[in-house]
PDB file of C-alpha atoms in Angstrom:
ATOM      1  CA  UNK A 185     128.131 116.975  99.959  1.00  0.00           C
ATOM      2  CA  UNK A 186     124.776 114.651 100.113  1.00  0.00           C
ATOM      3  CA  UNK A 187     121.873 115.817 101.849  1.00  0.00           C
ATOM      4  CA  UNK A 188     121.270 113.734 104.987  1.00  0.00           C
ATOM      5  CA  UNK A 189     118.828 111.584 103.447  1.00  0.00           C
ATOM      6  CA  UNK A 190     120.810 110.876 100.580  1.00  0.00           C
ATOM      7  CA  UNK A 191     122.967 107.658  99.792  1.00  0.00           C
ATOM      8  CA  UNK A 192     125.821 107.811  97.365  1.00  0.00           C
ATOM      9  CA  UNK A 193     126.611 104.211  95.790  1.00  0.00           C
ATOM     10  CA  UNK A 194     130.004 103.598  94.331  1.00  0.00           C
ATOM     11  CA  UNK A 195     129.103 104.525  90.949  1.00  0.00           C
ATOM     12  CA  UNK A 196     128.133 108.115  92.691  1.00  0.00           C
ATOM     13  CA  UNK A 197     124.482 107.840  92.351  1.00  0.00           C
ATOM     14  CA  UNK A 198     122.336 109.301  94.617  1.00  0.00           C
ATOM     15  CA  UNK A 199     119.526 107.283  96.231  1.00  0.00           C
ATOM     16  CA  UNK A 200     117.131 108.975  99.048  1.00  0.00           C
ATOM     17  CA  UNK A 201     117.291 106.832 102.122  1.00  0.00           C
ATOM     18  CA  UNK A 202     113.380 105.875 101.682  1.00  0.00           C
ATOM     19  CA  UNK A 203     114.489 104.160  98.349  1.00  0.00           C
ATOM     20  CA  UNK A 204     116.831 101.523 100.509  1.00  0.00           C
ATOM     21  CA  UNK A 205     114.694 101.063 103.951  1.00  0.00           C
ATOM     22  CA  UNK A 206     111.431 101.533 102.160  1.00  0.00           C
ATOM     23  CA  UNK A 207     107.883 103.782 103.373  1.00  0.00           C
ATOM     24  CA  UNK A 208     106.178 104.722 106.989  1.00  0.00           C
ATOM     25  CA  UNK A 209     103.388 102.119 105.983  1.00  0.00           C
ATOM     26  CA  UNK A 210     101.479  99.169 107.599  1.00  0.00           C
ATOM     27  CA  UNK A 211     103.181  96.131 107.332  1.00  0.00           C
ATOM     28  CA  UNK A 212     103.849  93.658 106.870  1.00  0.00           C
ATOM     29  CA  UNK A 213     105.214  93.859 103.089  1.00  0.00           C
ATOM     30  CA  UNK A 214     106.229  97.127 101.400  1.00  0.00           C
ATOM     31  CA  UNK A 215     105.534  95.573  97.899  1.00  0.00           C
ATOM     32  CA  UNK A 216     102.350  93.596  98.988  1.00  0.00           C
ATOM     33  CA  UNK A 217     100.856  96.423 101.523  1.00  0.00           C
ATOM     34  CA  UNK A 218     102.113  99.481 100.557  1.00  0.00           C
ATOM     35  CA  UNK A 219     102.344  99.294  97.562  1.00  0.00           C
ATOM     36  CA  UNK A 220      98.967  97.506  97.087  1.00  0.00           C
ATOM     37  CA  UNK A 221      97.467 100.028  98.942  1.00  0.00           C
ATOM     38  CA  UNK A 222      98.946 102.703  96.810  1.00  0.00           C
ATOM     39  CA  UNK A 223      98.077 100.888  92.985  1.00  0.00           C
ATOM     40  CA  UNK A 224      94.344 100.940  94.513  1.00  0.00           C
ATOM     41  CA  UNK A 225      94.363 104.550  94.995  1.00  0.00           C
ATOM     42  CA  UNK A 226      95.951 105.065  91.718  1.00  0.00           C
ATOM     43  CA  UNK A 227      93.740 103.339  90.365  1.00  0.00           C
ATOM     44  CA  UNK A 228      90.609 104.782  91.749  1.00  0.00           C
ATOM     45  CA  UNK A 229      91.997 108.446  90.791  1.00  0.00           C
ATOM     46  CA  UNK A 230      92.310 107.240  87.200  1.00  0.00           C
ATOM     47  CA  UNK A 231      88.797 106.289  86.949  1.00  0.00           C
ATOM     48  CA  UNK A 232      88.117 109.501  88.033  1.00  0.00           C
ATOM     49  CA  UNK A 233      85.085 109.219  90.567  1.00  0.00           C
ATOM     50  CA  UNK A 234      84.310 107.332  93.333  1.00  0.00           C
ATOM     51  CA  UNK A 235      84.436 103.137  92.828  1.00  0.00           C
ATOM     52  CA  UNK A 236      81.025 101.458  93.397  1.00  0.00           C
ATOM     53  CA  UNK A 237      82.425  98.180  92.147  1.00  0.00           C
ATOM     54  CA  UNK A 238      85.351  96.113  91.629  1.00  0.00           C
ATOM     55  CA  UNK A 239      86.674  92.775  90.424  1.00  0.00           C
ATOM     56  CA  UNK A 240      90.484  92.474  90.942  1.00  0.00           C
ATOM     57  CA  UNK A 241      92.588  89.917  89.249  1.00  0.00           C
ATOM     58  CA  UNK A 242      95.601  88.930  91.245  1.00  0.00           C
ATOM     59  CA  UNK A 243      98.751  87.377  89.110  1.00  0.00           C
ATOM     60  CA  UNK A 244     102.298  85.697  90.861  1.00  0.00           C
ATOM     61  CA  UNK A 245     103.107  86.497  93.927  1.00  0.00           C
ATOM     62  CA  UNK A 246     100.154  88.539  94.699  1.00  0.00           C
ATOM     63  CA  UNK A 247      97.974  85.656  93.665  1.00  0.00           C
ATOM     64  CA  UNK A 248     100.131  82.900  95.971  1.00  0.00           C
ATOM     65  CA  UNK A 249     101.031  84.311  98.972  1.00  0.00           C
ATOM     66  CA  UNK A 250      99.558  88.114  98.551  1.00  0.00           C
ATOM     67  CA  UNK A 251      96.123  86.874 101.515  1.00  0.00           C
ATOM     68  CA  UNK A 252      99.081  86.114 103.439  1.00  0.00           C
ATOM     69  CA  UNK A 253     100.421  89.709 103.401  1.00  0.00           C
ATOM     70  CA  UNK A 254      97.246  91.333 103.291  1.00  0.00           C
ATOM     71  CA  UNK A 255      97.577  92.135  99.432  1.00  0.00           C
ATOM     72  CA  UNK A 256      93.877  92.053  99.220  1.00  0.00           C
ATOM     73  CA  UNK A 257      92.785  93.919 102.015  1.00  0.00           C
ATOM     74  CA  UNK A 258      95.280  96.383 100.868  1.00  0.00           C
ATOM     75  CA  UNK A 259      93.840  97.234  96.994  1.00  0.00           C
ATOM     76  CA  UNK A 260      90.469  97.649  98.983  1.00  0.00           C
ATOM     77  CA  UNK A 261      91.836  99.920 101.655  1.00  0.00           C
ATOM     78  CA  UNK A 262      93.673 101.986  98.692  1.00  0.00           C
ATOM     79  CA  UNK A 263      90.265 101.787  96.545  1.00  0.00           C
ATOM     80  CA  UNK A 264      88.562 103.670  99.162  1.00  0.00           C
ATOM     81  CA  UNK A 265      91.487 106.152  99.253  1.00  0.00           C
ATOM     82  CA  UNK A 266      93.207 105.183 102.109  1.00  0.00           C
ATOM     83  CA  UNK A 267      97.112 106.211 103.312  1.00  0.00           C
ATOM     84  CA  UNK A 268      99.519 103.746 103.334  1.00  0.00           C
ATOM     85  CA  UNK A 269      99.822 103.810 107.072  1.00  0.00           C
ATOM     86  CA  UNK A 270      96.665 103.994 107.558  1.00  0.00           C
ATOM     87  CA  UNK A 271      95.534 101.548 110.589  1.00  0.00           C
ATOM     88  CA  UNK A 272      92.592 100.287 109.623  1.00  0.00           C
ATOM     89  CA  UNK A 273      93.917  98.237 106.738  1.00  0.00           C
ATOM     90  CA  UNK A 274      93.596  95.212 108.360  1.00  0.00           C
ATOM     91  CA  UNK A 275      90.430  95.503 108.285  1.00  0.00           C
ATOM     92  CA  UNK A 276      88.969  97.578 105.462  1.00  0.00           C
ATOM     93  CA  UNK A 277      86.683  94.722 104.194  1.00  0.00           C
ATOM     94  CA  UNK A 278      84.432  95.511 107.165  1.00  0.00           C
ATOM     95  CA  UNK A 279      84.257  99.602 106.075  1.00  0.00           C
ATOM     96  CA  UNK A 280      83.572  98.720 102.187  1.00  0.00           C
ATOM     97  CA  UNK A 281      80.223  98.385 102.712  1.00  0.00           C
ATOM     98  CA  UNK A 282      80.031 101.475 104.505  1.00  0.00           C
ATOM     99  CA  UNK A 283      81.814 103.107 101.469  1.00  0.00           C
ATOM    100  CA  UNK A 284      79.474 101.789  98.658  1.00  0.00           C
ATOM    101  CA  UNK A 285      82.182  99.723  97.701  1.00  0.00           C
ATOM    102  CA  UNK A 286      81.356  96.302  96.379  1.00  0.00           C
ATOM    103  CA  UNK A 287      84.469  94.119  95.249  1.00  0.00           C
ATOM    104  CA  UNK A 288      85.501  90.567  94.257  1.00  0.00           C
ATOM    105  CA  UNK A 289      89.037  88.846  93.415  1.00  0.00           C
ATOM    106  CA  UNK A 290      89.896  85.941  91.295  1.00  0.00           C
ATOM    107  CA  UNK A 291      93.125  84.991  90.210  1.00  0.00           C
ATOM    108  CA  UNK A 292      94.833  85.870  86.672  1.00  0.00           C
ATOM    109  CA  UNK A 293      97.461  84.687  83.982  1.00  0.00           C
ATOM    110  CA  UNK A 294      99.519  88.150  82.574  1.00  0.00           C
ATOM    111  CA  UNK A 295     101.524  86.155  81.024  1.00  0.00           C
ATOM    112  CA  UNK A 296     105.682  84.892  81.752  1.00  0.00           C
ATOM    113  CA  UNK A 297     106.551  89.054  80.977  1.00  0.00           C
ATOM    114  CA  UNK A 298     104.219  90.645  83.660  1.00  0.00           C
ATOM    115  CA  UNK A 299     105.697  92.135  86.803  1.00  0.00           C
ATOM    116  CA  UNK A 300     105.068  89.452  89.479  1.00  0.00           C
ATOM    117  CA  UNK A 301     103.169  91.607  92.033  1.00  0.00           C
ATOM    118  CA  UNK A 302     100.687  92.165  89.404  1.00  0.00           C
ATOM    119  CA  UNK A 303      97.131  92.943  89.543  1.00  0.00           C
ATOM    120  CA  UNK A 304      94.270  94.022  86.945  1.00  0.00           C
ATOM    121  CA  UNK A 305      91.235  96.325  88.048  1.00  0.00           C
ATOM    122  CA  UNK A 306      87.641  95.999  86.699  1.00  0.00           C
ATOM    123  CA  UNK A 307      86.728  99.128  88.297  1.00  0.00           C
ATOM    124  CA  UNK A 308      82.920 100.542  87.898  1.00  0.00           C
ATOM    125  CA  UNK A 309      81.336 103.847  89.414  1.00  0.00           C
ATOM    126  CA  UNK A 310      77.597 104.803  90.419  1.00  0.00           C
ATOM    127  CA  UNK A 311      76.918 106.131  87.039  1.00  0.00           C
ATOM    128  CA  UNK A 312      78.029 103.462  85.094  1.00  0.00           C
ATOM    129  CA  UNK A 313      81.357 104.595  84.076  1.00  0.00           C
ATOM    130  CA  UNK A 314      83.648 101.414  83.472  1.00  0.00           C
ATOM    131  CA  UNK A 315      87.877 101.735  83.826  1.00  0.00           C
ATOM    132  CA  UNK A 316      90.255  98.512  83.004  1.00  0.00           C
ATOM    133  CA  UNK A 317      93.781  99.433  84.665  1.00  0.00           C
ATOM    134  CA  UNK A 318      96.712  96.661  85.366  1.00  0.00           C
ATOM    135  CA  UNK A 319      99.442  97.851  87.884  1.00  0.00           C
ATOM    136  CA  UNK A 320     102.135  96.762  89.635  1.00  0.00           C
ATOM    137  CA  UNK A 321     103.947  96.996  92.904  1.00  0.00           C
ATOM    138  CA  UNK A 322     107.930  97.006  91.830  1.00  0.00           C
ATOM    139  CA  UNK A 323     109.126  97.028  95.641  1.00  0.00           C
ATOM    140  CA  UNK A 324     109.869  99.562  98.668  1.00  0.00           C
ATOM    141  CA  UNK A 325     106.385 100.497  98.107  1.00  0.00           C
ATOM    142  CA  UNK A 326     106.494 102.014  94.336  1.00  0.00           C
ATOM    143  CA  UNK A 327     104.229 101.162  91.860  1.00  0.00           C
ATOM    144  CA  UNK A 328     103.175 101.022  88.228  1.00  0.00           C
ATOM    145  CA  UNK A 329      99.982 101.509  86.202  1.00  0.00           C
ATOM    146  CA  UNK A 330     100.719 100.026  83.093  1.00  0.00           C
ATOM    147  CA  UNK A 331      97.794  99.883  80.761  1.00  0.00           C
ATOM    148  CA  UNK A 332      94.465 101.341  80.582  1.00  0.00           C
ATOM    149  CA  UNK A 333      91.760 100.198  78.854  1.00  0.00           C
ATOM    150  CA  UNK A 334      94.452  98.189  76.501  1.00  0.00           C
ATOM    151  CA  UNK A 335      96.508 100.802  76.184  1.00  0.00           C
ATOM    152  CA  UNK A 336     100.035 100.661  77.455  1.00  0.00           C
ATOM    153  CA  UNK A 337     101.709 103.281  79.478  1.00  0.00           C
ATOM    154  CA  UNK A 338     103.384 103.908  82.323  1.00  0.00           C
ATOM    155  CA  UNK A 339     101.899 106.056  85.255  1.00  0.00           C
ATOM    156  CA  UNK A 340     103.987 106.350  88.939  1.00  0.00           C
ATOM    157  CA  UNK A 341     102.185 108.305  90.789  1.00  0.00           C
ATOM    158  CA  UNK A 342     104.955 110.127  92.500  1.00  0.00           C
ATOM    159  CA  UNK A 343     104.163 113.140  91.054  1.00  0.00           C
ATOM    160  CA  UNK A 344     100.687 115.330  90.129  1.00  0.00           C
ATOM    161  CA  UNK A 345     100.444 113.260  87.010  1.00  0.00           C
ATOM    162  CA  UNK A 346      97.545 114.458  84.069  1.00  0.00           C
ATOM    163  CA  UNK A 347      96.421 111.604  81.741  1.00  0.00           C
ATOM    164  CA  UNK A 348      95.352 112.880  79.066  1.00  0.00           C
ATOM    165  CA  UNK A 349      93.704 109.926  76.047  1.00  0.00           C
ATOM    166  CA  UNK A 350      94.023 111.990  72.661  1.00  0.00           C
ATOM    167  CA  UNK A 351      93.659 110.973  69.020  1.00  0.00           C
ATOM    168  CA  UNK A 352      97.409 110.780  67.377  1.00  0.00           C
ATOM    169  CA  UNK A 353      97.759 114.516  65.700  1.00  0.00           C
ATOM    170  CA  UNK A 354     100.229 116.336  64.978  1.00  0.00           C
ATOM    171  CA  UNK A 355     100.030 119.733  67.480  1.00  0.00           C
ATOM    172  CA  UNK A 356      98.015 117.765  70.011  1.00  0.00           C
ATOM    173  CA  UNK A 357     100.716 118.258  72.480  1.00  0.00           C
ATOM    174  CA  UNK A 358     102.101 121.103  71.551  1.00  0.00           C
ATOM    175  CA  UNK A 359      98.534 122.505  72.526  1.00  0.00           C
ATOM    176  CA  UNK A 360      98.337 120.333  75.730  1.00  0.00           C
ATOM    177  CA  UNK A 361     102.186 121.721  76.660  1.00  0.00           C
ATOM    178  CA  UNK A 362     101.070 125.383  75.746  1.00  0.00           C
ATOM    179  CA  UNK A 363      98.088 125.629  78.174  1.00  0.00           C
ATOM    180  CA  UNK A 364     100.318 124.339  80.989  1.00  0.00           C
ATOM    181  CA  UNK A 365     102.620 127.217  79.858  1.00  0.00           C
ATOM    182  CA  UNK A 366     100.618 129.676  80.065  1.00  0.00           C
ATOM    183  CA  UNK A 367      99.371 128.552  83.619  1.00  0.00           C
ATOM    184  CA  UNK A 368     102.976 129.073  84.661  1.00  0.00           C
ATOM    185  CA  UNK A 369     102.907 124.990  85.679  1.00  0.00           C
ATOM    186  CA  UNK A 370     106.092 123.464  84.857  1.00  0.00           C
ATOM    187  CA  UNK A 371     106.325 119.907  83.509  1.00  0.00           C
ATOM    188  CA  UNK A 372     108.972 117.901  84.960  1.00  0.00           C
ATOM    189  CA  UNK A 373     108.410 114.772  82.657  1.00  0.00           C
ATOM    190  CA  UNK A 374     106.569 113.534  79.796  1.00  0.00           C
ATOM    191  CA  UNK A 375     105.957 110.422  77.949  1.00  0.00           C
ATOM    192  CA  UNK A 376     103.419 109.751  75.238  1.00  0.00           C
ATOM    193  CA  UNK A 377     102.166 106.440  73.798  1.00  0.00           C
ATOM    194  CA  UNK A 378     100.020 104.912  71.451  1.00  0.00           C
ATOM    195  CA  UNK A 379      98.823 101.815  69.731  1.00  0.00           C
ATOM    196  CA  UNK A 380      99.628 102.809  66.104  1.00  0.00           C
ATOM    197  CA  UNK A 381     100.398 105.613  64.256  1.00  0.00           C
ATOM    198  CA  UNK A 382      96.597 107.661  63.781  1.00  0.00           C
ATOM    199  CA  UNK A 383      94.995 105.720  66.198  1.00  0.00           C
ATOM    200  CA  UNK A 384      94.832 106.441  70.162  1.00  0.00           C
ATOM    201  CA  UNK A 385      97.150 107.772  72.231  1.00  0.00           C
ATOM    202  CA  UNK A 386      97.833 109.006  75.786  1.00  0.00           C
ATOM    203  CA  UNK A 387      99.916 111.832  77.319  1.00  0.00           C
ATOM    204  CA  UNK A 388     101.177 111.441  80.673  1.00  0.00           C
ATOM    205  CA  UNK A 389     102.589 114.509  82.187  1.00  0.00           C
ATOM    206  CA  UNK A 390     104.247 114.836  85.445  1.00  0.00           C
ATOM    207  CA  UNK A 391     104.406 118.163  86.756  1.00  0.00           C
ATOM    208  CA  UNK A 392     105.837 120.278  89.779  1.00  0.00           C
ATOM    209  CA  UNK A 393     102.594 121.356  91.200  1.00  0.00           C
ATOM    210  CA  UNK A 394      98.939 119.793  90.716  1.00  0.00           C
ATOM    211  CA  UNK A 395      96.591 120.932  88.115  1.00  0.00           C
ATOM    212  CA  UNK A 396      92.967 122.664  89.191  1.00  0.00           C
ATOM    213  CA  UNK A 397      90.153 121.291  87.491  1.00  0.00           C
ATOM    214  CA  UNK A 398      89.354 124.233  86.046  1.00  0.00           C
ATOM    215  CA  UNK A 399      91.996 124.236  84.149  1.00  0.00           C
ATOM    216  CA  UNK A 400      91.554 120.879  83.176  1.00  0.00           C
ATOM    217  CA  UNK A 401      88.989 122.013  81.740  1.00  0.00           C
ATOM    218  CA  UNK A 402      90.847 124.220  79.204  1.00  0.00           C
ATOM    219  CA  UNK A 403      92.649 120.984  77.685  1.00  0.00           C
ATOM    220  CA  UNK A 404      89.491 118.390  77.606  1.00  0.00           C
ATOM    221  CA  UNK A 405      88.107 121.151  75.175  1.00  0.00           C
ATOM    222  CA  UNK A 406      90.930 121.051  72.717  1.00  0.00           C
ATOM    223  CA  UNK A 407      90.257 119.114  69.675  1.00  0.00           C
ATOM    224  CA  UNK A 408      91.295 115.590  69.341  1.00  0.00           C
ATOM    225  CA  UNK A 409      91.422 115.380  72.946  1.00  0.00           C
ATOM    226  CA  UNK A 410      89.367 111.899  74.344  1.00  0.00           C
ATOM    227  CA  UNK A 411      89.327 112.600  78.442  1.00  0.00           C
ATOM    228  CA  UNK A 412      91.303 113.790  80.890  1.00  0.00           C
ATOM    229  CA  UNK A 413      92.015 112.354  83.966  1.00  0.00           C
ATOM    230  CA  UNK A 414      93.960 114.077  86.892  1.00  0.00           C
ATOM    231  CA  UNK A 415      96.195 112.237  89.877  1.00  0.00           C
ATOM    232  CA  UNK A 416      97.624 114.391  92.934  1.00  0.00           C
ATOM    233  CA  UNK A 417      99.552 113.083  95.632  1.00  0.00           C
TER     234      UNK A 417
END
């Protein structure tokens, strides 16, 4: 028997309720509020420190009708860390300031095989420290990071995610895998990627609980590892 909040389609697979009628959110578009709000606050985990500045590039649909929606209030509101439902998101140009945030759009071309509801971040903190992330917001308010700094990935967000950039060697993850081990944290999905064979890579590792930064620690230490960057939800 399903669970309440379960659907069963004719092919008997199950879909959670949230997946058909979409998020508790501010309107008035799951894929161009939401789920903007949501790739900004991806986005701003993944560069790891507050965001002083940013230049978004809109592409499609975000770029045509996305001011009509909100879409760029919304990547603010979600740079500055803000829930989905959050109220204020109408407005969150007039707290930016207050933030530290500085931020510009422009409109981009991703080219005919980018997601429609597309956008790239420039992002920039106090310090200095630059970030180049391109996401997008797939509908009912999920979303996609798919490259970082020219690297392509795939990062949801749906679960405590760690990032990890690595050189491509052999027992790199094995040592990655074996720390969370020995933490007793369980990883409920992995994928790796890189741009050639011995170049860079990444690690993306969902797990079932989020990772201290402490322990963080332990794996930015191991050789051959670049950074390590930490999301929780």
């Amino acid at each position: 028997m399903s669970r309440p909040d379960e659907l069963i389609s004719d092919g008997g697979i199950f879909l959670n309720i949230f997946d058909i009628i979409g998020p508790v959110m501010t309107g008035p578009s799951s894929s161009h509020t939401a789920g903007a709000v949501r790739l900004g606050r991806l986005a701003a985990s993944l560069l790891g420190a507050r965001v002083s500045e940013a230049v978004m590039g809109l592409y499609g649909s975000f770029a045509s009708t996305g001011l009509g929606h909100g879409t760029d209030r919304a990547l603010v509101a979600g740079l500055m860390g803000w829930a989905d439902d959050d109220m204020r998101i109408a407005t969150s140009f007039e707290y930016a300031g207050d933030a530290g945030l500085s931020f510009s759009f422009k409109t981009i071309d991703l080219g005919e095989l980018a997601h429609p509801n597309s956008v790239r971040f420039w992002l920039r903190d106090a310090s200095g420290k630059e970030c180049v992330l391109t996401g997008c917001s797939v509908g009912g308010g999920q979303v996609r990071i798919t490259d970082i700094d020219g690297l392509r990935l795939e990062i949801t967000g749906e679960m405590p995610t760690i990032l990890a950039i690595h050189k491509d060697r052999a027992g790199v993850i094995a040592h990655v895998t074996g720390i969370l081990a020995s933490l007793d944290i369980n990883v409920a999905r992995m994928s790796v990627f890189r741009k050639k064979k011995g170049d860079i890579a990444a690690m993306v590792l969902e797990t079932d609980q989020a990772v201290v930064e402490a322990d963080l620690e332990q794996i930015r230490h191991l050789d051959h590892v670049i950074s390590v960057r930490s999301i929780t939800r």
